[in-house]
JSON list of C-alpha atoms and ligand atoms in Angstrom, two decimals:
[
{"chain": "L", "resi": 1, "resn": "MET", "atom": "CA", "xyz": [146.32, 63.17, -23.67]},
{"chain": "L", "resi": 2, "resn": "ASN", "atom": "CA", "xyz": [145.23, 65.94, -26.09]},
{"chain": "L", "resi": 3, "resn": "ALA", "atom": "CA", "xyz": [142.96, 68.64, -24.68]},
{"chain": "L", "resi": 4, "resn": "PRO", "atom": "CA", "xyz": [139.55, 67.58, -26.02]},
{"chain": "L", "resi": 5, "resn": "ARG", "atom": "CA", "xyz": [137.00, 70.10, -27.27]},
{"chain": "L", "resi": 6, "resn": "ILE", "atom": "CA", "xyz": [134.03, 69.97, -24.89]},
{"chain": "L", "resi": 7, "resn": "LEU", "atom": "CA", "xyz": [130.77, 71.86, -25.35]},
{"chain": "L", "resi": 8, "resn": "VAL", "atom": "CA", "xyz": [128.79, 72.73, -22.21]},
{"chain": "L", "resi": 9, "resn": "LEU", "atom": "CA", "xyz": [125.15, 73.77, -22.26]},
{"chain": "L", "resi": 10, "resn": "ALA", "atom": "CA", "xyz": [122.11, 73.96, -20.01]},
{"chain": "L", "resi": 11, "resn": "GLY", "atom": "CA", "xyz": [118.55, 73.02, -20.87]},
{"chain": "L", "resi": 12, "resn": "SER", "atom": "CA", "xyz": [117.11, 76.07, -19.14]},
{"chain": "L", "resi": 13, "resn": "LEU", "atom": "CA", "xyz": [116.98, 79.76, -20.00]},
{"chain": "L", "resi": 14, "resn": "ARG", "atom": "CA", "xyz": [115.67, 80.77, -16.57]},
{"chain": "L", "resi": 15, "resn": "THR", "atom": "CA", "xyz": [117.40, 83.55, -14.67]},
{"chain": "L", "resi": 16, "resn": "GLY", "atom": "CA", "xyz": [118.85, 81.88, -11.59]},
{"chain": "L", "resi": 17, "resn": "SER", "atom": "CA", "xyz": [118.55, 78.43, -13.21]},
{"chain": "L", "resi": 18, "resn": "TYR", "atom": "CA", "xyz": [120.14, 75.68, -11.10]},
{"chain": "L", "resi": 19, "resn": "ASN", "atom": "CA", "xyz": [121.06, 73.83, -14.27]},
{"chain": "L", "resi": 20, "resn": "ARG", "atom": "CA", "xyz": [122.88, 76.86, -15.59]},
{"chain": "L", "resi": 21, "resn": "LEU", "atom": "CA", "xyz": [124.80, 76.87, -12.31]},
{"chain": "L", "resi": 22, "resn": "LEU", "atom": "CA", "xyz": [125.56, 73.18, -12.75]},
{"chain": "L", "resi": 23, "resn": "ALA", "atom": "CA", "xyz": [126.71, 73.80, -16.34]},
{"chain": "L", "resi": 24, "resn": "LYS", "atom": "CA", "xyz": [129.00, 76.57, -15.09]},
{"chain": "L", "resi": 25, "resn": "ALA", "atom": "CA", "xyz": [130.43, 74.32, -12.36]},
{"chain": "L", "resi": 26, "resn": "ALA", "atom": "CA", "xyz": [130.98, 71.56, -14.96]},
{"chain": "L", "resi": 27, "resn": "ALA", "atom": "CA", "xyz": [132.73, 73.99, -17.32]},
{"chain": "L", "resi": 28, "resn": "GLN", "atom": "CA", "xyz": [135.05, 75.14, -14.53]},
{"chain": "L", "resi": 29, "resn": "GLN", "atom": "CA", "xyz": [135.82, 71.56, -13.58]},
{"chain": "L", "resi": 30, "resn": "LEU", "atom": "CA", "xyz": [136.50, 70.63, -17.21]},
{"chain": "L", "resi": 31, "resn": "GLU", "atom": "CA", "xyz": [138.88, 73.58, -17.51]},
{"chain": "L", "resi": 32, "resn": "THR", "atom": "CA", "xyz": [140.89, 72.29, -14.55]},
{"chain": "L", "resi": 33, "resn": "LEU", "atom": "CA", "xyz": [141.22, 69.04, -16.53]},
{"chain": "L", "resi": 34, "resn": "ASN", "atom": "CA", "xyz": [142.69, 71.02, -19.45]},
{"chain": "L", "resi": 35, "resn": "ALA", "atom": "CA", "xyz": [139.71, 70.53, -21.75]},
{"chain": "L", "resi": 36, "resn": "GLN", "atom": "CA", "xyz": [139.03, 73.21, -24.38]},
{"chain": "L", "resi": 37, "resn": "VAL", "atom": "CA", "xyz": [135.63, 74.30, -23.14]},
{"chain": "L", "resi": 38, "resn": "THR", "atom": "CA", "xyz": [132.97, 76.12, -25.17]},
{"chain": "L", "resi": 39, "resn": "ARG", "atom": "CA", "xyz": [129.92, 77.41, -23.31]},
{"chain": "L", "resi": 40, "resn": "LEU", "atom": "CA", "xyz": [126.74, 77.41, -25.36]},
{"chain": "L", "resi": 41, "resn": "ASP", "atom": "CA", "xyz": [123.58, 79.28, -24.41]},
{"chain": "L", "resi": 42, "resn": "LEU", "atom": "CA", "xyz": [120.41, 77.97, -26.05]},
{"chain": "L", "resi": 43, "resn": "ALA", "atom": "CA", "xyz": [119.07, 81.55, -25.85]},
{"chain": "L", "resi": 44, "resn": "ASP", "atom": "CA", "xyz": [121.44, 82.23, -28.77]},
{"chain": "L", "resi": 45, "resn": "TYR", "atom": "CA", "xyz": [119.66, 79.54, -30.82]},
{"chain": "L", "resi": 46, "resn": "PRO", "atom": "CA", "xyz": [116.00, 80.60, -30.80]},
{"chain": "L", "resi": 47, "resn": "LEU", "atom": "CA", "xyz": [114.08, 77.96, -32.73]},
{"chain": "L", "resi": 48, "resn": "PRO", "atom": "CA", "xyz": [110.38, 77.76, -33.57]},
{"chain": "L", "resi": 49, "resn": "ILE", "atom": "CA", "xyz": [108.44, 74.83, -32.13]},
{"chain": "L", "resi": 50, "resn": "TYR", "atom": "CA", "xyz": [109.05, 71.92, -34.46]},
{"chain": "L", "resi": 51, "resn": "ASP", "atom": "CA", "xyz": [106.29, 71.63, -37.02]},
{"chain": "L", "resi": 52, "resn": "GLY", "atom": "CA", "xyz": [106.44, 69.34, -40.05]},
{"chain": "L", "resi": 53, "resn": "ASP", "atom": "CA", "xyz": [104.55, 71.85, -42.19]},
{"chain": "L", "resi": 54, "resn": "LEU", "atom": "CA", "xyz": [107.12, 74.51, -41.35]},
{"chain": "L", "resi": 55, "resn": "GLU", "atom": "CA", "xyz": [109.95, 72.14, -42.23]},
{"chain": "L", "resi": 56, "resn": "GLN", "atom": "CA", "xyz": [108.26, 71.23, -45.52]},
{"chain": "L", "resi": 57, "resn": "ALA", "atom": "CA", "xyz": [107.69, 74.87, -46.42]},
{"chain": "L", "resi": 58, "resn": "SER", "atom": "CA", "xyz": [111.03, 76.36, -45.37]},
{"chain": "L", "resi": 59, "resn": "GLY", "atom": "CA", "xyz": [113.36, 73.47, -44.55]},
{"chain": "L", "resi": 60, "resn": "VAL", "atom": "CA", "xyz": [115.39, 73.09, -41.37]},
{"chain": "L", "resi": 61, "resn": "PRO", "atom": "CA", "xyz": [116.12, 76.60, -39.96]},
{"chain": "L", "resi": 62, "resn": "THR", "atom": "CA", "xyz": [119.66, 77.88, -40.39]},
{"chain": "L", "resi": 63, "resn": "ILE", "atom": "CA", "xyz": [119.90, 78.18, -36.60]},
{"chain": "L", "resi": 64, "resn": "ALA", "atom": "CA", "xyz": [119.27, 74.44, -36.22]},
{"chain": "L", "resi": 65, "resn": "ARG", "atom": "CA", "xyz": [122.00, 73.73, -38.81]},
{"chain": "L", "resi": 66, "resn": "GLU", "atom": "CA", "xyz": [124.35, 76.00, -36.87]},
{"chain": "L", "resi": 67, "resn": "LEU", "atom": "CA", "xyz": [123.50, 74.22, -33.63]},
{"chain": "L", "resi": 68, "resn": "HIS", "atom": "CA", "xyz": [124.09, 70.84, -35.28]},
{"chain": "L", "resi": 69, "resn": "ALA", "atom": "CA", "xyz": [127.44, 72.08, -36.61]},
{"chain": "L", "resi": 70, "resn": "VAL", "atom": "CA", "xyz": [128.63, 73.41, -33.27]},
{"chain": "L", "resi": 71, "resn": "ILE", "atom": "CA", "xyz": [127.71, 70.17, -31.49]},
{"chain": "L", "resi": 72, "resn": "ALA", "atom": "CA", "xyz": [129.34, 68.07, -34.21]},
{"chain": "L", "resi": 73, "resn": "SER", "atom": "CA", "xyz": [132.55, 70.10, -34.03]},
{"chain": "L", "resi": 74, "resn": "HIS", "atom": "CA", "xyz": [133.14, 69.03, -30.42]},
{"chain": "L", "resi": 75, "resn": "GLN", "atom": "CA", "xyz": [134.45, 65.73, -29.11]},
{"chain": "L", "resi": 76, "resn": "GLY", "atom": "CA", "xyz": [132.35, 65.85, -25.95]},
{"chain": "L", "resi": 77, "resn": "VAL", "atom": "CA", "xyz": [129.17, 67.56, -24.82]},
{"chain": "L", "resi": 78, "resn": "PHE", "atom": "CA", "xyz": [128.03, 68.16, -21.24]},
{"chain": "L", "resi": 79, "resn": "ILE", "atom": "CA", "xyz": [124.32, 68.88, -20.85]},
{"chain": "L", "resi": 80, "resn": "ALA", "atom": "CA", "xyz": [122.84, 70.06, -17.57]},
{"chain": "L", "resi": 81, "resn": "SER", "atom": "CA", "xyz": [119.11, 69.57, -17.98]},
{"chain": "L", "resi": 82, "resn": "PRO", "atom": "CA", "xyz": [116.10, 70.22, -15.77]},
{"chain": "L", "resi": 83, "resn": "GLU", "atom": "CA", "xyz": [113.52, 67.46, -15.38]},
{"chain": "L", "resi": 84, "resn": "TYR", "atom": "CA", "xyz": [110.03, 68.48, -16.45]},
{"chain": "L", "resi": 85, "resn": "ASN", "atom": "CA", "xyz": [107.27, 66.02, -15.67]},
{"chain": "L", "resi": 86, "resn": "ALA", "atom": "CA", "xyz": [109.84, 63.24, -15.34]},
{"chain": "L", "resi": 87, "resn": "SER", "atom": "CA", "xyz": [111.14, 63.94, -18.82]},
{"chain": "L", "resi": 88, "resn": "VAL", "atom": "CA", "xyz": [113.14, 66.28, -21.04]},
{"chain": "L", "resi": 89, "resn": "PRO", "atom": "CA", "xyz": [112.16, 69.99, -20.89]},
{"chain": "L", "resi": 90, "resn": "PRO", "atom": "CA", "xyz": [110.59, 71.44, -24.06]},
{"chain": "L", "resi": 91, "resn": "LEU", "atom": "CA", "xyz": [113.51, 73.79, -24.78]},
{"chain": "L", "resi": 92, "resn": "LEU", "atom": "CA", "xyz": [115.95, 70.90, -25.10]},
{"chain": "L", "resi": 93, "resn": "LEU", "atom": "CA", "xyz": [113.48, 68.52, -26.69]},
{"chain": "L", "resi": 94, "resn": "ASN", "atom": "CA", "xyz": [112.67, 71.05, -29.40]},
{"chain": "L", "resi": 95, "resn": "ALA", "atom": "CA", "xyz": [116.34, 71.83, -30.05]},
{"chain": "L", "resi": 96, "resn": "ILE", "atom": "CA", "xyz": [117.14, 68.11, -30.37]},
{"chain": "L", "resi": 97, "resn": "ALA", "atom": "CA", "xyz": [114.11, 67.58, -32.63]},
{"chain": "L", "resi": 98, "resn": "TRP", "atom": "CA", "xyz": [115.39, 70.21, -35.06]},
{"chain": "L", "resi": 99, "resn": "VAL", "atom": "CA", "xyz": [119.01, 69.05, -34.84]},
{"chain": "L", "resi": 100, "resn": "SER", "atom": "CA", "xyz": [117.86, 65.49, -35.60]},
{"chain": "L", "resi": 101, "resn": "ARG", "atom": "CA", "xyz": [116.27, 66.81, -38.83]},
{"chain": "L", "resi": 102, "resn": "VAL", "atom": "CA", "xyz": [119.58, 68.06, -40.20]},
{"chain": "L", "resi": 103, "resn": "ASN", "atom": "CA", "xyz": [120.41, 65.66, -42.96]},
{"chain": "L", "resi": 104, "resn": "GLU", "atom": "CA", "xyz": [124.17, 66.06, -43.12]},
{"chain": "L", "resi": 105, "resn": "ASN", "atom": "CA", "xyz": [125.76, 62.74, -42.14]},
{"chain": "L", "resi": 106, "resn": "GLY", "atom": "CA", "xyz": [122.34, 61.10, -42.27]},
{"chain": "L", "resi": 107, "resn": "GLY", "atom": "CA", "xyz": [121.25, 63.28, -39.35]},
{"chain": "L", "resi": 108, "resn": "LYS", "atom": "CA", "xyz": [124.00, 61.98, -37.11]},
{"chain": "L", "resi": 109, "resn": "LEU", "atom": "CA", "xyz": [126.55, 64.16, -35.35]},
{"chain": "L", "resi": 110, "resn": "THR", "atom": "CA", "xyz": [129.44, 62.73, -37.28]},
{"chain": "L", "resi": 111, "resn": "ALA", "atom": "CA", "xyz": [130.89, 65.77, -39.00]},
{"chain": "L", "resi": 112, "resn": "PHE", "atom": "CA", "xyz": [134.16, 65.51, -37.09]},
{"chain": "L", "resi": 113, "resn": "GLY", "atom": "CA", "xyz": [133.62, 62.27, -35.17]},
{"chain": "L", "resi": 114, "resn": "GLN", "atom": "CA", "xyz": [130.76, 61.40, -32.87]},
{"chain": "L", "resi": 115, "resn": "PRO", "atom": "CA", "xyz": [130.82, 63.52, -29.69]},
{"chain": "L", "resi": 116, "resn": "VAL", "atom": "CA", "xyz": [130.33, 61.66, -26.43]},
{"chain": "L", "resi": 117, "resn": "PHE", "atom": "CA", "xyz": [127.67, 63.06, -24.09]},
{"chain": "L", "resi": 118, "resn": "ALA", "atom": "CA", "xyz": [127.71, 63.45, -20.31]},
{"chain": "L", "resi": 119, "resn": "LEU", "atom": "CA", "xyz": [124.49, 64.35, -18.53]},
{"chain": "L", "resi": 120, "resn": "GLY", "atom": "CA", "xyz": [123.73, 66.22, -15.35]},
{"chain": "L", "resi": 121, "resn": "SER", "atom": "CA", "xyz": [120.63, 67.67, -13.77]},
{"chain": "L", "resi": 122, "resn": "ALA", "atom": "CA", "xyz": [119.64, 69.80, -10.83]},
{"chain": "L", "resi": 123, "resn": "SER", "atom": "CA", "xyz": [116.23, 70.02, -9.21]},
{"chain": "L", "resi": 124, "resn": "PRO", "atom": "CA", "xyz": [114.78, 71.32, -5.96]},
{"chain": "L", "resi": 125, "resn": "GLY", "atom": "CA", "xyz": [113.35, 67.79, -5.55]},
{"chain": "L", "resi": 126, "resn": "ASN", "atom": "CA", "xyz": [115.15, 64.97, -3.78]},
{"chain": "L", "resi": 127, "resn": "PHE", "atom": "CA", "xyz": [115.97, 62.95, -6.90]},
{"chain": "L", "resi": 128, "resn": "GLY", "atom": "CA", "xyz": [117.79, 65.80, -8.59]},
{"chain": "L", "resi": 129, "resn": "GLY", "atom": "CA", "xyz": [115.99, 65.37, -11.91]},
{"chain": "L", "resi": 130, "resn": "TYR", "atom": "CA", "xyz": [117.39, 61.89, -12.41]},
{"chain": "L", "resi": 131, "resn": "ARG", "atom": "CA", "xyz": [114.31, 60.57, -14.26]},
{"chain": "L", "resi": 132, "resn": "GLY", "atom": "CA", "xyz": [114.59, 63.31, -16.87]},
{"chain": "L", "resi": 133, "resn": "LEU", "atom": "CA", "xyz": [118.11, 62.15, -17.61]},
{"chain": "L", "resi": 134, "resn": "LEU", "atom": "CA", "xyz": [116.86, 58.65, -18.41]},
{"chain": "L", "resi": 135, "resn": "ALA", "atom": "CA", "xyz": [114.59, 60.15, -21.06]},
{"chain": "L", "resi": 136, "resn": "LEU", "atom": "CA", "xyz": [117.38, 62.41, -22.35]},
{"chain": "L", "resi": 137, "resn": "ARG", "atom": "CA", "xyz": [119.77, 59.47, -22.55]},
{"chain": "L", "resi": 138, "resn": "GLN", "atom": "CA", "xyz": [117.27, 57.50, -24.62]},
{"chain": "L", "resi": 139, "resn": "LEU", "atom": "CA", "xyz": [116.73, 60.43, -26.94]},
{"chain": "L", "resi": 140, "resn": "LEU", "atom": "CA", "xyz": [120.42, 61.04, -27.56]},
{"chain": "L", "resi": 141, "resn": "ALA", "atom": "CA", "xyz": [121.35, 57.39, -27.87]},
{"chain": "L", "resi": 142, "resn": "TRP", "atom": "CA", "xyz": [118.46, 56.40, -30.12]},
{"chain": "L", "resi": 143, "resn": "THR", "atom": "CA", "xyz": [117.68, 59.41, -32.26]},
{"chain": "L", "resi": 144, "resn": "LEU", "atom": "CA", "xyz": [121.15, 60.87, -32.64]},
{"chain": "L", "resi": 145, "resn": "GLN", "atom": "CA", "xyz": [122.90, 57.52, -32.16]},
{"chain": "L", "resi": 146, "resn": "SER", "atom": "CA", "xyz": [125.30, 59.14, -29.74]},
{"chain": "L", "resi": 147, "resn": "GLN", "atom": "CA", "xyz": [127.44, 57.60, -27.06]},
{"chain": "L", "resi": 148, "resn": "VAL", "atom": "CA", "xyz": [126.21, 58.69, -23.61]},
{"chain": "L", "resi": 149, "resn": "LEU", "atom": "CA", "xyz": [128.32, 58.06, -20.52]},
{"chain": "L", "resi": 150, "resn": "PRO", "atom": "CA", "xyz": [126.65, 55.73, -18.01]},
{"chain": "L", "resi": 151, "resn": "GLN", "atom": "CA", "xyz": [127.52, 57.96, -15.04]},
{"chain": "L", "resi": 152, "resn": "VAL", "atom": "CA", "xyz": [125.44, 61.09, -14.36]},
{"chain": "L", "resi": 153, "resn": "VAL", "atom": "CA", "xyz": [125.39, 63.84, -11.78]},
{"chain": "L", "resi": 154, "resn": "ALA", "atom": "CA", "xyz": [121.97, 64.58, -10.27]},
{"chain": "L", "resi": 155, "resn": "VAL", "atom": "CA", "xyz": [121.88, 67.43, -7.77]},
{"chain": "L", "resi": 156, "resn": "GLY", "atom": "CA", "xyz": [118.88, 67.24, -5.45]},
{"chain": "L", "resi": 157, "resn": "GLN", "atom": "CA", "xyz": [117.68, 70.09, -3.20]},
{"chain": "L", "resi": 158, "resn": "ALA", "atom": "CA", "xyz": [119.22, 72.38, -5.79]},
{"chain": "L", "resi": 159, "resn": "HIS", "atom": "CA", "xyz": [117.82, 75.53, -4.15]},
{"chain": "L", "resi": 160, "resn": "ILE", "atom": "CA", "xyz": [120.30, 74.99, -1.29]},
{"chain": "L", "resi": 161, "resn": "ALA", "atom": "CA", "xyz": [123.00, 73.04, -3.17]},
{"chain": "L", "resi": 162, "resn": "PHE", "atom": "CA", "xyz": [125.09, 75.95, -4.47]},
{"chain": "L", "resi": 163, "resn": "ASP", "atom": "CA", "xyz": [127.01, 78.58, -2.52]},
{"chain": "L", "resi": 164, "resn": "GLU", "atom": "CA", "xyz": [127.12, 82.30, -3.37]},
{"chain": "L", "resi": 165, "resn": "GLN", "atom": "CA", "xyz": [129.92, 81.72, -5.87]},
{"chain": "L", "resi": 166, "resn": "GLY", "atom": "CA", "xyz": [127.79, 79.10, -7.65]},
{"chain": "L", "resi": 167, "resn": "GLN", "atom": "CA", "xyz": [129.93, 76.22, -6.38]},
{"chain": "L", "resi": 168, "resn": "LEU", "atom": "CA", "xyz": [128.41, 72.94, -5.24]},
{"chain": "L", "resi": 169, "resn": "LYS", "atom": "CA", "xyz": [128.44, 72.72, -1.46]},
{"chain": "L", "resi": 170, "resn": "ASP", "atom": "CA", "xyz": [127.92, 69.00, -0.96]},
{"chain": "L", "resi": 171, "resn": "GLU", "atom": "CA", "xyz": [131.05, 66.82, -1.16]},
{"chain": "L", "resi": 172, "resn": "SER", "atom": "CA", "xyz": [129.30, 63.86, -2.74]},
{"chain": "L", "resi": 173, "resn": "ALA", "atom": "CA", "xyz": [127.76, 66.04, -5.47]},
{"chain": "L", "resi": 174, "resn": "LYS", "atom": "CA", "xyz": [131.17, 67.63, -6.06]},
{"chain": "L", "resi": 175, "resn": "ASN", "atom": "CA", "xyz": [132.75, 64.20, -6.36]},
{"chain": "L", "resi": 176, "resn": "MET", "atom": "CA", "xyz": [130.07, 62.99, -8.77]},
{"chain": "L", "resi": 177, "resn": "LEU", "atom": "CA", "xyz": [130.77, 66.02, -10.96]},
{"chain": "L", "resi": 178, "resn": "LYS", "atom": "CA", "xyz": [134.54, 65.48, -10.75]},
{"chain": "L", "resi": 179, "resn": "GLU", "atom": "CA", "xyz": [134.24, 61.83, -11.72]},
{"chain": "L", "resi": 180, "resn": "LEU", "atom": "CA", "xyz": [131.81, 62.51, -14.55]},
{"chain": "L", "resi": 181, "resn": "THR", "atom": "CA", "xyz": [133.89, 65.32, -16.05]},
{"chain": "L", "resi": 182, "resn": "ALA", "atom": "CA", "xyz": [137.09, 63.27, -15.75]},
{"chain": "L", "resi": 183, "resn": "GLN", "atom": "CA", "xyz": [135.40, 60.40, -17.58]},
{"chain": "L", "resi": 184, "resn": "LEU", "atom": "CA", "xyz": [134.10, 62.80, -20.24]},
{"chain": "L", "resi": 185, "resn": "VAL", "atom": "CA", "xyz": [137.58, 64.18, -20.86]},
{"chain": "L", "resi": 186, "resn": "LYS", "atom": "CA", "xyz": [139.03, 60.68, -21.01]},
{"chain": "L", "resi": 187, "resn": "ILE", "atom": "CA", "xyz": [136.50, 59.29, -23.50]},
{"chain": "L", "resi": 188, "resn": "ALA", "atom": "CA", "xyz": [136.24, 62.51, -25.56]},
{"chain": "L", "resi": 189, "resn": "SER", "atom": "CA", "xyz": [140.03, 62.45, -26.03]},
{"chain": "L", "resi": 190, "resn": "CYS", "atom": "CA", "xyz": [139.57, 59.25, -28.03]},
{"chain": "L", "resi": 191, "resn": "VAL", "atom": "CA", "xyz": [137.05, 60.90, -30.41]},
{"chain": "L", "resi": 192, "resn": "LYS", "atom": "CA", "xyz": [138.50, 62.26, -33.65]},
{"chain": "C", "resi": 1, "resn": "FMN", "atom": "C1", "xyz": [106.48, 72.18, -16.13]},
{"chain": "C", "resi": 1, "resn": "FMN", "atom": "C2", "xyz": [107.40, 71.77, -15.01]},
{"chain": "C", "resi": 1, "resn": "FMN", "atom": "C3", "xyz": [107.53, 70.44, -14.69]},
{"chain": "C", "resi": 1, "resn": "FMN", "atom": "C4", "xyz": [108.41, 70.05, -13.68]},
{"chain": "C", "resi": 1, "resn": "FMN", "atom": "N1", "xyz": [108.57, 68.72, -13.41]},
{"chain": "C", "resi": 1, "resn": "FMN", "atom": "C5", "xyz": [109.50, 68.33, -12.50]},
{"chain": "C", "resi": 1, "resn": "FMN", "atom": "C6", "xyz": [109.79, 66.95, -12.30]},
{"chain": "C", "resi": 1, "resn": "FMN", "atom": "O1", "xyz": [109.21, 66.07, -12.89]},
{"chain": "C", "resi": 1, "resn": "FMN", "atom": "N2", "xyz": [110.75, 66.62, -11.42]},
{"chain": "C", "resi": 1, "resn": "FMN", "atom": "C7", "xyz": [111.47, 67.58, -10.72]},
{"chain": "C", "resi": 1, "resn": "FMN", "atom": "O2", "xyz": [112.35, 67.21, -9.95]},
{"chain": "C", "resi": 1, "resn": "FMN", "atom": "N3", "xyz": [111.20, 68.89, -10.89]},
{"chain": "C", "resi": 1, "resn": "FMN", "atom": "C8", "xyz": [110.26, 69.29, -11.77]},
{"chain": "C", "resi": 1, "resn": "FMN", "atom": "N4", "xyz": [110.01, 70.62, -11.97]},
{"chain": "C", "resi": 1, "resn": "FMN", "atom": "C9", "xyz": [110.72, 71.62, -11.15]},
{"chain": "C", "resi": 1, "resn": "FMN", "atom": "C10", "xyz": [112.04, 71.96, -11.78]},
{"chain": "C", "resi": 1, "resn": "FMN", "atom": "O3", "xyz": [113.00, 70.99, -11.40]},
{"chain": "C", "resi": 1, "resn": "FMN", "atom": "C11", "xyz": [112.49, 73.34, -11.30]},
{"chain": "C", "resi": 1, "resn": "FMN", "atom": "O4", "xyz": [111.59, 74.32, -11.79]},
{"chain": "C", "resi": 1, "resn": "FMN", "atom": "C12", "xyz": [113.90, 73.67, -11.69]},
{"chain": "C", "resi": 1, "resn": "FMN", "atom": "O5", "xyz": [114.31, 74.83, -11.00]},
{"chain": "C", "resi": 1, "resn": "FMN", "atom": "C13", "xyz": [114.04, 73.88, -13.18]},
{"chain": "C", "resi": 1, "resn": "FMN", "atom": "O6", "xyz": [115.39, 73.95, -13.55]},
{"chain": "C", "resi": 1, "resn": "FMN", "atom": "P1", "xyz": [116.19, 75.33, -13.66]},
{"chain": "C", "resi": 1, "resn": "FMN", "atom": "O7", "xyz": [116.38, 75.84, -12.24]},
{"chain": "C", "resi": 1, "resn": "FMN", "atom": "O8", "xyz": [117.49, 74.94, -14.27]},
{"chain": "C", "resi": 1, "resn": "FMN", "atom": "O9", "xyz": [115.40, 76.29, -14.50]},
{"chain": "C", "resi": 1, "resn": "FMN", "atom": "C14", "xyz": [109.13, 71.04, -12.96]},
{"chain": "C", "resi": 1, "resn": "FMN", "atom": "C15", "xyz": [108.98, 72.39, -13.30]},
{"chain": "C", "resi": 1, "resn": "FMN", "atom": "C16", "xyz": [108.12, 72.75, -14.30]},
{"chain": "C", "resi": 1, "resn": "FMN", "atom": "C17", "xyz": [107.99, 74.22, -14.67]}
]
């Protein structure tokens, strides 16, 4: 199996973000599976709030085109996203809105083959942000017409879920992450 190119990002900029910790744990796990991992920080892609007037006046920002290109150049993408009000947080929603306005390939992420997405979330609540992932799945599958793996990892009680090294403490959460990342590597290897 070729080492697939996997992009890993978190839908939070917060210092001490649990989802950034989850993204880091996923990246480490993917590396053990010999994936070629790229870490992406959405702080490096500052985008204005989507506004149709802005798009009409100035087009899609270069940063959004760059974000589209970096996503499209990978075979797999792991997103660790917080749940806000049972849905997708504004940072990620806004980034996806702009990326979906890039017209190359009809707006799809098909520059090098369609990357497959794997989703995770972490929340201090008991459900681990699971409901937000349902909304994120719908968004990715419908607007970007992307393949999204059916398995997810949802880390509840996130404020006590990670040790001082940022590793998941709970065996079942660790196993969920292992299975999800293994599946991502397997399916992403089949993407061109
Ligand atoms: C506006 C807002 C809405 C939130 N809604 C939810 C929610 O619906 N479900 C949930 O489990 N946590 C919710 N939370 C709590 C987040 O899960 C928590 O702040 C988490 O730490 C954010 O992720 P991060 O640590 O990666 O920044 C919400 C937080 C904010 C600020």
